[in-house]
Coordinates of C-alpha atoms in Angstrom, one line a residue:
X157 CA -20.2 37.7 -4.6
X158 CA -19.8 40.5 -7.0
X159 CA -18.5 38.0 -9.8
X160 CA -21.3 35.4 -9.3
X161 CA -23.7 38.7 -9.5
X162 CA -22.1 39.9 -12.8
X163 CA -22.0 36.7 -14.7
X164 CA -25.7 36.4 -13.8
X165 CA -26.7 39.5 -14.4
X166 CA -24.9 39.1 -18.6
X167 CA -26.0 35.4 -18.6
X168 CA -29.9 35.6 -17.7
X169 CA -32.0 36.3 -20.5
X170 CA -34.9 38.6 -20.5
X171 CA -37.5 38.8 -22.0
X172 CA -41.5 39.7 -22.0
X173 CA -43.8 38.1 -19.8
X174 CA -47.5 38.5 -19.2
X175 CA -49.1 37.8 -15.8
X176 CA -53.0 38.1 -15.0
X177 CA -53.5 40.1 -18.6
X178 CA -50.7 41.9 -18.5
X179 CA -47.2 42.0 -19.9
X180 CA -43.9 42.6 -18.3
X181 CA -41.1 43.7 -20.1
X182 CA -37.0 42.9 -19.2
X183 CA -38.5 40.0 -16.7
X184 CA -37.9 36.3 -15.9
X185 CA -39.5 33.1 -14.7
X186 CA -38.1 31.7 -10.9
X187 CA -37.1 28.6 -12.6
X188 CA -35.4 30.4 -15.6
X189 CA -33.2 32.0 -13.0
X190 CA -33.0 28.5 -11.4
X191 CA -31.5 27.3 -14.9
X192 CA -29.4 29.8 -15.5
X193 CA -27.7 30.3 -12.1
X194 CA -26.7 26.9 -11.6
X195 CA -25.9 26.1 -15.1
X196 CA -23.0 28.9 -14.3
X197 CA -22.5 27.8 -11.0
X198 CA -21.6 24.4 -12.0
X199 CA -18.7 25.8 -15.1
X200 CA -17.2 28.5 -12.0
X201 CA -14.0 27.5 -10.8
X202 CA -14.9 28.5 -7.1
X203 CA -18.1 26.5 -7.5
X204 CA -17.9 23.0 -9.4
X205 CA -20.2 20.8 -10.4
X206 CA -21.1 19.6 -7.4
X207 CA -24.0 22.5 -6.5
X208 CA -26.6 21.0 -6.5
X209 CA -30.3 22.7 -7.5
X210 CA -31.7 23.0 -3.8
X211 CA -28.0 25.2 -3.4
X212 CA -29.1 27.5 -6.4
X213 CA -32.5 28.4 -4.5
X214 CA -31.1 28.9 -1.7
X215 CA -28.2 31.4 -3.0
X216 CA -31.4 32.9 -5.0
X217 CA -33.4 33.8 -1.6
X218 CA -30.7 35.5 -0.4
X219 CA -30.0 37.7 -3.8
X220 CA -33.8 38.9 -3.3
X221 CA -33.0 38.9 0.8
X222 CA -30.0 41.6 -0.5
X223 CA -32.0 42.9 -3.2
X224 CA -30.0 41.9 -5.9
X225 CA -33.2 40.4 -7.4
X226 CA -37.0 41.8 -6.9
X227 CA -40.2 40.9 -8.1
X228 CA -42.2 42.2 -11.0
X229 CA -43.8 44.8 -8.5
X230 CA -40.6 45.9 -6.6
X231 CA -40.8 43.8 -3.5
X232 CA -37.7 42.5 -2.1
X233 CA -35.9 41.7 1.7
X234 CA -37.6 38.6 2.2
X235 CA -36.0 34.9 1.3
X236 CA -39.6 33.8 -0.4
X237 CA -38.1 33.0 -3.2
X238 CA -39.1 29.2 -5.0
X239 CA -38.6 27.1 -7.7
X240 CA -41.6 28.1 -9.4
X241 CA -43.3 30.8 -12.4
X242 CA -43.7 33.8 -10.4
X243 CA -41.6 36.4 -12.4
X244 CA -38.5 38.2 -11.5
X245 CA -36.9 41.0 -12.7
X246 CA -33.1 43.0 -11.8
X247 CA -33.9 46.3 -9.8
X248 CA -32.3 49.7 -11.3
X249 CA -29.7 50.1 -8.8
X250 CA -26.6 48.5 -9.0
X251 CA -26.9 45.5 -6.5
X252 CA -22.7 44.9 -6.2
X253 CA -21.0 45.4 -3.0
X254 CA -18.7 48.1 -3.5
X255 CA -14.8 47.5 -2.5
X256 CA -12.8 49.4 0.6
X257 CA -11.4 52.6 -0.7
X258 CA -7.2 53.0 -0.2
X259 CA -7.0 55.8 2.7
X260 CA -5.2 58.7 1.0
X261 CA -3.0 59.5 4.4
X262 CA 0.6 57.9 4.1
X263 CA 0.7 55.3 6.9
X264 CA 1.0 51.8 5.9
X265 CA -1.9 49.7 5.4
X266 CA -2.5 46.1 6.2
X267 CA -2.0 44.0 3.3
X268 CA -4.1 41.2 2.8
X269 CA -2.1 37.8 2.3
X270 CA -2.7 37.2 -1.3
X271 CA -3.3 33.0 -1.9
X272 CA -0.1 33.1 -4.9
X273 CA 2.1 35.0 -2.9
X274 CA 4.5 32.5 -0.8
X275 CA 5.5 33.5 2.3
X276 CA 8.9 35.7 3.1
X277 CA 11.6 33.7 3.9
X278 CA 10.1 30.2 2.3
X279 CA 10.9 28.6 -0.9
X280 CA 10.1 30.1 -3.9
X281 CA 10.1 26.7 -5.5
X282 CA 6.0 26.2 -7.3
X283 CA 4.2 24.0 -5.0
X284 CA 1.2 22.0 -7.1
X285 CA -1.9 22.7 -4.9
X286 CA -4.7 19.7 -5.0
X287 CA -8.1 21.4 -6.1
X288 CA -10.9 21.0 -3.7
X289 CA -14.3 19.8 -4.1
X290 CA -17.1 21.8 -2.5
X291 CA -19.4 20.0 0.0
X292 CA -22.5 21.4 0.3
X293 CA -21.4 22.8 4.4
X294 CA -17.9 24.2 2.7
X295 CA -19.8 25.7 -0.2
X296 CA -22.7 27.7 1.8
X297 CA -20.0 29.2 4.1
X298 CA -18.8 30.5 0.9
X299 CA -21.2 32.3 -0.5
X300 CA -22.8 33.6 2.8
X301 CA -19.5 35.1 4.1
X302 CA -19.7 37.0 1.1
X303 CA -22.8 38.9 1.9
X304 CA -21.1 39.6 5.6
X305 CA -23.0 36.6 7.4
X306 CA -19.8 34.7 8.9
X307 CA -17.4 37.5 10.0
X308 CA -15.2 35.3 11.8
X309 CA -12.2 34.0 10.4
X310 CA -8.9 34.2 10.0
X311 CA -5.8 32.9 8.1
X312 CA -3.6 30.6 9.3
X313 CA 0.3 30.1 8.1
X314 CA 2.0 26.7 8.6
X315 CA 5.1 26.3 9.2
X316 CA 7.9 25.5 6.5
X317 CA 8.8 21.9 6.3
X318 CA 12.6 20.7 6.0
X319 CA 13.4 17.4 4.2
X320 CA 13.8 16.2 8.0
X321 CA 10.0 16.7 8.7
X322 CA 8.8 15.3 4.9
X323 CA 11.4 11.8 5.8
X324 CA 9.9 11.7 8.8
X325 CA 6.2 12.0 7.8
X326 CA 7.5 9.1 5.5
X327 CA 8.5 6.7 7.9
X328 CA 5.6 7.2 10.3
X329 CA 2.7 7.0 7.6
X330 CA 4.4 3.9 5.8
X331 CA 5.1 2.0 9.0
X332 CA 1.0 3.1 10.2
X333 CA 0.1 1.5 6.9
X334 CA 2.6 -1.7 7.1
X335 CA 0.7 -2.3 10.6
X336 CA -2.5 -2.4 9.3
X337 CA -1.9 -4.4 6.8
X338 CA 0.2 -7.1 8.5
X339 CA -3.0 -6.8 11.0
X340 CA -0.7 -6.2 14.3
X341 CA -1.3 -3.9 17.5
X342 CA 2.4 -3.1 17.5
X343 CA 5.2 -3.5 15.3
X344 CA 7.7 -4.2 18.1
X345 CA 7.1 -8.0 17.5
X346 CA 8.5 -7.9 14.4
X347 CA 10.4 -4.9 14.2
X348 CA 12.8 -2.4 15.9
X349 CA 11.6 1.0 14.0
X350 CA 14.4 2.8 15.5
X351 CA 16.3 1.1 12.6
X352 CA 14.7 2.0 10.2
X353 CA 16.3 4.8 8.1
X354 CA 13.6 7.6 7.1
X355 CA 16.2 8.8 4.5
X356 CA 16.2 5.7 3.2
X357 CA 12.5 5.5 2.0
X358 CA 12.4 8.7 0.4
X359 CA 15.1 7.9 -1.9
X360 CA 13.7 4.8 -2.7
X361 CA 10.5 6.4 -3.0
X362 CA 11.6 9.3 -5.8
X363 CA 15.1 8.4 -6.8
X364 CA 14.6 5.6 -9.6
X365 CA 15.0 5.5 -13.4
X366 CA 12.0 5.1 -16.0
X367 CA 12.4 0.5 -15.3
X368 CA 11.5 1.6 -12.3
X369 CA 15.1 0.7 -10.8
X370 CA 16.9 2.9 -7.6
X371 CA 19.4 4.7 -8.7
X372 CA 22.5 5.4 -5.8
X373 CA 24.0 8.5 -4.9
X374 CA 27.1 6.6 -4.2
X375 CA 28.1 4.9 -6.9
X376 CA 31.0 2.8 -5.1
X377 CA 27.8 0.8 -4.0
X378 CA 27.1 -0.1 -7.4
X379 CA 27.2 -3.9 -8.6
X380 CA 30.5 -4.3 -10.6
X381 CA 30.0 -3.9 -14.2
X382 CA 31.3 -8.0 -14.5
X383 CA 28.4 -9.2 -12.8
X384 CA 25.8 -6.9 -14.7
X385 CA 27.0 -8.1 -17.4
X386 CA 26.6 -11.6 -16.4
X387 CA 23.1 -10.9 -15.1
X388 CA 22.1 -9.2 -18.6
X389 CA 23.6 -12.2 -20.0
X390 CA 21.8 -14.8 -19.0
X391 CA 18.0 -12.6 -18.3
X392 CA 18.4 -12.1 -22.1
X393 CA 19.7 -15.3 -23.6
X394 CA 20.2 -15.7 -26.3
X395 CA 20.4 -12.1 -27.3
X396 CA 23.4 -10.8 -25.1
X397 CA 24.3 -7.4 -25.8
X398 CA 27.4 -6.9 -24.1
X399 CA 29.1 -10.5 -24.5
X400 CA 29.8 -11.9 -27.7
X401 CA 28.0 -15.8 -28.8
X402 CA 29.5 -18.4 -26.6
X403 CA 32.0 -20.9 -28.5
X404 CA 32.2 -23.9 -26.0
X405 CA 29.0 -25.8 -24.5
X406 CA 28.6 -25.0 -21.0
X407 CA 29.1 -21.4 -21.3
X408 CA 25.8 -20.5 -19.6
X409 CA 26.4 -22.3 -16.6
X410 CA 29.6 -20.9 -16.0
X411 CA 28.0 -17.7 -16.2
X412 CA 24.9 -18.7 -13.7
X413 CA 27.8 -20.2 -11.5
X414 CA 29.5 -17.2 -11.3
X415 CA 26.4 -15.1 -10.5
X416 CA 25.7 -17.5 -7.7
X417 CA 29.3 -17.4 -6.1
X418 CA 29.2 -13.3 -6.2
X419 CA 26.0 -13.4 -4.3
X420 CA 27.2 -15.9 -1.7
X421 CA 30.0 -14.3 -0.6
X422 CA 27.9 -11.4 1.1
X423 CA 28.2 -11.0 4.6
X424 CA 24.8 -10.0 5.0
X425 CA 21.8 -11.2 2.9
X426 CA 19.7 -8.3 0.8
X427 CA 16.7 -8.2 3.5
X428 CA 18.8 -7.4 6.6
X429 CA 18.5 -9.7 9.8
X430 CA 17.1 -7.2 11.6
X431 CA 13.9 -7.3 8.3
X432 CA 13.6 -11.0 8.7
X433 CA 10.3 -10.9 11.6
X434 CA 8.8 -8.6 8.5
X435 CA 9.3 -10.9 5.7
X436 CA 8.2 -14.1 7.9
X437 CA 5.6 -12.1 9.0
X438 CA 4.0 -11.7 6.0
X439 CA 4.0 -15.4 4.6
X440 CA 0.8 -15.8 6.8
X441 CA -0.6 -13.6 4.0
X442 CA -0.3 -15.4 1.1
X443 CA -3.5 -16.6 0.5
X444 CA -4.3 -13.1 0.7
X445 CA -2.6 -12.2 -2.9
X446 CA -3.4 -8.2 -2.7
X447 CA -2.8 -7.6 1.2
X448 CA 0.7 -10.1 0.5
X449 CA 1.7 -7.8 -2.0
X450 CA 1.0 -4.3 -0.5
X451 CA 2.8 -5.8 2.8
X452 CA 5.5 -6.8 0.7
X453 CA 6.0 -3.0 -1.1
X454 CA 6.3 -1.2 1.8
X455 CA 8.7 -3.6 3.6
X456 CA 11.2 -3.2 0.7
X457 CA 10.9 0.1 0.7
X458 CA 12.4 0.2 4.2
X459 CA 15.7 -1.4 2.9
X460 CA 18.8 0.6 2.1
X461 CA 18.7 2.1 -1.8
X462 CA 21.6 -0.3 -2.3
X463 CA 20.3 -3.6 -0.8
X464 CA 16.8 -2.9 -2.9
X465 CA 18.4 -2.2 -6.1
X466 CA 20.0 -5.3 -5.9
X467 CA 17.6 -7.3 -4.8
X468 CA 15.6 -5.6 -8.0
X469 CA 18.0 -6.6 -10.5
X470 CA 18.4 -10.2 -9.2
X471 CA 14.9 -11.0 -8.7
X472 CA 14.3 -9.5 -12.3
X473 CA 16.9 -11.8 -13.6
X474 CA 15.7 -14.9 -11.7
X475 CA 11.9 -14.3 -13.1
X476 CA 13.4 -13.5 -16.3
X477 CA 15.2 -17.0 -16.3
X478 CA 12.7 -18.7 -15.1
X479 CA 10.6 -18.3 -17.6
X480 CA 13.0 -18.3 -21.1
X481 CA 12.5 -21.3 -22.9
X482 CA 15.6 -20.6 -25.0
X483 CA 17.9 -21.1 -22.2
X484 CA 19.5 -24.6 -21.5
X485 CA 18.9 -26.0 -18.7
X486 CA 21.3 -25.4 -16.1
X487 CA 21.2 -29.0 -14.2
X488 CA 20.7 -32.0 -15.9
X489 CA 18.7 -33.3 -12.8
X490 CA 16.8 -30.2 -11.6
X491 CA 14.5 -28.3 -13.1
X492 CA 15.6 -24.1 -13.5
X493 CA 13.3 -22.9 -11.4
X494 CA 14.0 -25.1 -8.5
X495 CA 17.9 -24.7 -9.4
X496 CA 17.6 -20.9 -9.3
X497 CA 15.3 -20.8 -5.8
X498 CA 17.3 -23.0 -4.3
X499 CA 20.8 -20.9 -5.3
X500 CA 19.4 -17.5 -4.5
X501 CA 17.1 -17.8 -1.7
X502 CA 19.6 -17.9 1.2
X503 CA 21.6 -14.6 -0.2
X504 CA 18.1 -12.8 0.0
X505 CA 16.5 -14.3 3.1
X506 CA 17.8 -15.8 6.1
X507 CA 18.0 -15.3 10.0
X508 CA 21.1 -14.7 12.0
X509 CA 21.2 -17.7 13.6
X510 CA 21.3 -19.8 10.7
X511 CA 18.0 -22.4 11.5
X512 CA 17.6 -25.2 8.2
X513 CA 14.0 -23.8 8.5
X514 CA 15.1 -20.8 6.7
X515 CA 15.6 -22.4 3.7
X516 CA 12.1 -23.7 3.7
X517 CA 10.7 -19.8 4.4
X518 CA 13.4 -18.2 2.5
X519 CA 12.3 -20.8 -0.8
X520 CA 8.5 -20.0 -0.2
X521 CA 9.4 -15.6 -0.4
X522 CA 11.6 -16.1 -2.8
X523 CA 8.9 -17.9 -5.1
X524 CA 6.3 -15.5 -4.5
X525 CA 9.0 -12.8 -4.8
X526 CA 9.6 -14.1 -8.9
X527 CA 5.5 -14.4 -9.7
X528 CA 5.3 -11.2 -8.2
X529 CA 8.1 -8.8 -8.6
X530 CA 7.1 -6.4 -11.0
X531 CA 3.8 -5.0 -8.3
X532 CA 6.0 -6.1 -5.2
X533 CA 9.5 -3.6 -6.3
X534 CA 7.5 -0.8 -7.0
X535 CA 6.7 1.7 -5.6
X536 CA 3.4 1.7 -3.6
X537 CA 0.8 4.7 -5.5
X538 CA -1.5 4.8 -3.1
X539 CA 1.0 5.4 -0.1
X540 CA 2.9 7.8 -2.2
X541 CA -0.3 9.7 -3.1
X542 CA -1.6 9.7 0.9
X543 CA 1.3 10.9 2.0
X544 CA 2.3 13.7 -0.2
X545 CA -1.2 15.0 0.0
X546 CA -0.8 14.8 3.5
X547 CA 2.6 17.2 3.0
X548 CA 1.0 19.8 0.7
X549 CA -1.6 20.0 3.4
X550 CA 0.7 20.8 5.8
X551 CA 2.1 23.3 3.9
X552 CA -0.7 24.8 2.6
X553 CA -2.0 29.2 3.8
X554 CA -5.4 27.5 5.4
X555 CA -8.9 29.8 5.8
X556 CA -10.0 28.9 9.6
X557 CA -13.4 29.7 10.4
X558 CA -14.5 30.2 14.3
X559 CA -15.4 26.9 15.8
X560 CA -14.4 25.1 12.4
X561 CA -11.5 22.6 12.6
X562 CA -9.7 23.5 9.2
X563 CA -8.0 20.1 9.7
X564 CA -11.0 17.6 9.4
X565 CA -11.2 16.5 6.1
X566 CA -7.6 15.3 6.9
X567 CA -6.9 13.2 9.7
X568 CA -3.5 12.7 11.2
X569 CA -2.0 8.9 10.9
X570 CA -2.5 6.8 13.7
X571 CA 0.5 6.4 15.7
X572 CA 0.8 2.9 18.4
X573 CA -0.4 2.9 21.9
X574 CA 0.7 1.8 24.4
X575 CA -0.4 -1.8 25.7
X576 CA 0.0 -4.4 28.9
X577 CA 2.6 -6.6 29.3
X578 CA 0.4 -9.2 29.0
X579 CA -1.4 -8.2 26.2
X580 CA 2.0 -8.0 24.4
X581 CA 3.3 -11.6 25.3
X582 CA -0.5 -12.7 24.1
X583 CA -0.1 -10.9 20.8
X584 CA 3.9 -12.1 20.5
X585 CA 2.9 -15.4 20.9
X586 CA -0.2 -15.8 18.3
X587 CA 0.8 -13.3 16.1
X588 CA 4.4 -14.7 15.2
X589 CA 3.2 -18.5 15.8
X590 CA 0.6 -18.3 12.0
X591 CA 3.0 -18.6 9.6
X592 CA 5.4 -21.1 11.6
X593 CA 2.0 -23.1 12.1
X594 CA 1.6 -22.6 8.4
X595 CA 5.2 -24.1 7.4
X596 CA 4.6 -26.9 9.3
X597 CA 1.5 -28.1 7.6
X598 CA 3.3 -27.3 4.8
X599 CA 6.0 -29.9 5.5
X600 CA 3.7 -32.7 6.8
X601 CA 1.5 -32.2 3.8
X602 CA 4.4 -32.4 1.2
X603 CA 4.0 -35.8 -0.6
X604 CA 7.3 -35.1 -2.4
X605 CA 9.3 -35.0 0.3
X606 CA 10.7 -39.1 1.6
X607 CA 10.0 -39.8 4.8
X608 CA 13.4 -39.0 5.7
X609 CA 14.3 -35.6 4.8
X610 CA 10.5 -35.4 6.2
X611 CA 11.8 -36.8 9.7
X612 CA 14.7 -34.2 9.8
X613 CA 12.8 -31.4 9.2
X614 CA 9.9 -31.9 11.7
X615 CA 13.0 -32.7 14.4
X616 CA 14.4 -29.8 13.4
X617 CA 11.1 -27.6 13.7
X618 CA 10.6 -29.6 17.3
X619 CA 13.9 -28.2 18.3
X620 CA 13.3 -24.7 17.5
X621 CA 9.6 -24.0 17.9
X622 CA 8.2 -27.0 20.3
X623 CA 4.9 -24.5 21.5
X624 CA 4.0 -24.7 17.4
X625 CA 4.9 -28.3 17.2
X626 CA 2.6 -29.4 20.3
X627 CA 0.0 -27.5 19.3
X628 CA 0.0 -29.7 16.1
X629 CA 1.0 -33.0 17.6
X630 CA -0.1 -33.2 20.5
X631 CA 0.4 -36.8 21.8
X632 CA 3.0 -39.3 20.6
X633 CA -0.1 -41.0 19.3
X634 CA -1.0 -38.3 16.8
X635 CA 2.9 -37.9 15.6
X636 CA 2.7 -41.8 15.1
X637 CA -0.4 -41.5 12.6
X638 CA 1.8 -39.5 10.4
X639 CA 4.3 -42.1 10.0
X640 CA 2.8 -45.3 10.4
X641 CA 4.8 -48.8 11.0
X642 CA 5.3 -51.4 8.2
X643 CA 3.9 -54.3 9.3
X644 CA 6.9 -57.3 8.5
X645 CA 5.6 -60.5 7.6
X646 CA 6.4 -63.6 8.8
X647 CA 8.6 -65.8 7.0
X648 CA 6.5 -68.8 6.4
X649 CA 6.6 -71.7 8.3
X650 CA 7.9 -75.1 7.1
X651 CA 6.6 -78.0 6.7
X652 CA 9.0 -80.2 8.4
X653 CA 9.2 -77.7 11.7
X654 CA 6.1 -79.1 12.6
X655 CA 7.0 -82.4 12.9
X656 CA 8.3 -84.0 16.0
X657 CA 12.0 -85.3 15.4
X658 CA 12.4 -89.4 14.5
X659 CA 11.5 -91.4 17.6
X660 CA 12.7 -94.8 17.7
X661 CA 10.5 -97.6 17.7
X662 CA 9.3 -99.1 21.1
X663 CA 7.2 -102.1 21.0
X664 CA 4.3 -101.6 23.9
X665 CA 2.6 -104.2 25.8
X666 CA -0.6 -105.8 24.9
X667 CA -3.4 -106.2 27.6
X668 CA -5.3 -109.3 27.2
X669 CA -8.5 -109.8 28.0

């Protein structure tokens, strides 16, 4: 209040005036003051540029209400003040609300909590606060409280969070968001979140290098320095930095068959069986390139530090391979990238109980995992940003006005609800069944496939999911139109088969007449 007052009080110009044949001296228009008030309003730090004129009146009517402004013939207590020419001028007395004086007796007086001073017993560690943008509600309870017209309020402390609290925060807010994006009621269908490590997504989240690449904290889980050396090898052929110029032909594929053997021998692949619902889940979603990806970013974040940076450095070396023309190719009858899909794809996804499908849905991840990896292994922004926002507010010394819920402006994330068992059976059913219906068409539509690997597969898919399958072929009939018979032809038909064998001759009796 008294700050606003003195900036406008050095910042308003005055000058004379004449009204109705006579002059005024040390005066100003209404809409001068208009001008000038919101003008330094809008460069105020506690203000912003989002006061708006209509704001300036209205902070005007109550200087003149608190006499703080009067007219050019004294009057003031009344909020009559408008946007207008009648003239204004600043009264003698000094309109600034004086301060409350420091008792002179020795007993200890009520500090106020001041907004830069942590409190005792937290961290003294700075904490960057997010500046706030007045609304036009938020900003009129800020300059009326000043003149004493909302008494009530009050200052409320939160609580200190531990790393616990911020992991867990973590973990609820990115499984809330993986929800909604993947479009489900409940992630139990494809996911038992009591596995999921909140630890784990933190570190992944804000322990990484400038590429972008986790770094461990145990370094015994590190990729042996052989096989980074390999993998550097061959993603930047024919420049290898840490292997001198092969001398025999052949040498890369050694090194690619290498690479592959390491990877095979894992026990478990880099998405964890217990991840493999998630990553299915989401092939529904391909057609939807932004959603796919921002599905795909928060489900690798979930993995273990170790299994993502691995599954980082391969997939960068795959892409990476892919696309280097200098490489020879590594198969003289399949092309790289099919070579490379094909070798990798099981060692990154596939279920527990070993289906031949998962080949097909591990190939089609895989694929959109290379065109993709640079958005898909990175860390999601706009999480990130929600979430620690969502932390600072928490942490934050709050004003709470009476009836006012200082919490509005940011709502708590959405947690599941409880639902029927029938509802959940309904949801299990259609909500896992899209992309298995989606593979399927897949595999009838494939015209490079021969009808006999096509055969095997659809068998195979009739084994395992027969509700998708008869949902797509319903009737022998329909299954039939999808592999129609060859018609054989008829050797042709001699000549001589048509003819009756010899007879011999018998001489028949004549009738005469």
């Amino acid at each position: 209040w008294n700050e606003i007052i003195e900036l406008f009080r050095a910042g308003m110009p005055l000058r004379k005036h004449r009204c109705r044949f006579k002059s005024y001296e040390r005066c100003f228009k209404a809409s001068e003051a208009v001008d000038c008030l919101h003008e330094l309003l809008g460069s105020n730090q506690n203000f912003g540029p989002e006061v708006t004129r209509d704001q300036t009146v209205k902070l005007l009517k109550k200087f003149l209400k608190n006499h703080v402004i009067e007219d050019i013939k004294g009057r003031w207590g009344k909020e009559d003040f408008q946007d207008d020419g009648h003239l204004y001028r600043f009264p003698p007395s000094s309109p600034l609300k004086s301060y409350p004086k420091k008792p002179s007796c020795g007993k200890e007086v009520i500090k106020f909590p001041d907004w830069n001073e942590p409190k005792a017993g937290t961290s003294q560690e700075h904490i960057p606060v997010k500046s706030v943008t007045l609304n036009s509600e938020m900003w009129y309870k800020r300059h009326s409280i000043a003149i004493g017209e909302v008494p009530a309020c009050k200052l409320v402390f939160r609580r200190e969070l531990t790393q616990k609290n911020v992991e867990e925060i973590w973990k609820a807010m990115a499984l809330s968001r993986l929800q909604k994006v993947l479009g489900l009621d409940s992630l139990d269908e494809v996911l038992d979140t009591k596995l999921v490590n909140s630890k784990h997504i933190v570190q992944n989240a804000y322990n990484v290098n400038k590429q972008g690449i986790v770094t461990l904290e145990d370094k015994s889980k590190e990729l042996p320095h052989w096989i980074l050396s390999a993998m550097k090898c061959l993603a930047n052929w024919p420049s290898c930095s840490d292997l001198k110029q092969p001398t025999y032909a052949g040498f890369e594929r050694d090194v690619f068959k290498t690479i592959v053997d390491y990877f095979d021998q894992m026990k478990e692949p880099l998405l964890p069986f217990h991840f493999f619902d998630v990553f299915v889940s989401v092939l529904g979603l391909l057609q939807k390139h932004s959603k796919a990806v921002e599905a795909l970013q928060i489900s690798c974040l979930l993995l273990p530090p170790e299994n993502r940076k691995r599954l980082q450095l391969l997939v960068r070396m795959m892409a990476r391979i892919s696309l280097n023309k200098d490489l020879p190719p590594l198969s003289e009858s399949v092309r790289t990238r099919t070579l490379i899909v094909q070798a990798f794809s099981r060692c990154i996804l596939c279920s527990k109980d070993e289906i031949d499908l998962d080949e097909l849905l591990a190939a089609k991840l895989v694929s959109f995992l290379m065109d993709n990896y640079q958005e898909i292994l990175s860390v999601p922004s706009a999480l990130k940003s929600s979430i620690e926002d969502h932390v600072l507010h928490l942490q934050r010394v709050q004003i709470k006005y009476a009836g006012a819920d200082t919490d509005a402006t940011f709502p708590p994330p959405s947690f599941c609800h409880q639902i029927s068992t029938d509802e959940f059976e309904y949801q299990k059913a259609t909500g896992s069944q899209e992309p298995l219906a989606a593979l399927l068409e897949e595999i009838v539509m494939n015209k490079e496939m021969s009808m006999k690997d096509k055969k095997k597969k659809l068998k195979q898919f009739q084994k395992s999911y027969p509700e998708v399958y008869r949902v797509r072929f319903p009737t022998p009939e329909t299954e039939a139109m999808l592999f129609p018979e060859k018609t054989k032809q008829k050797p042709p038909i001699l000549m001589w088969a048509l003819k009756k064998p010899f007879q011999p001759f018998h001489r028949t009796r004549s009738f005469r007449m």
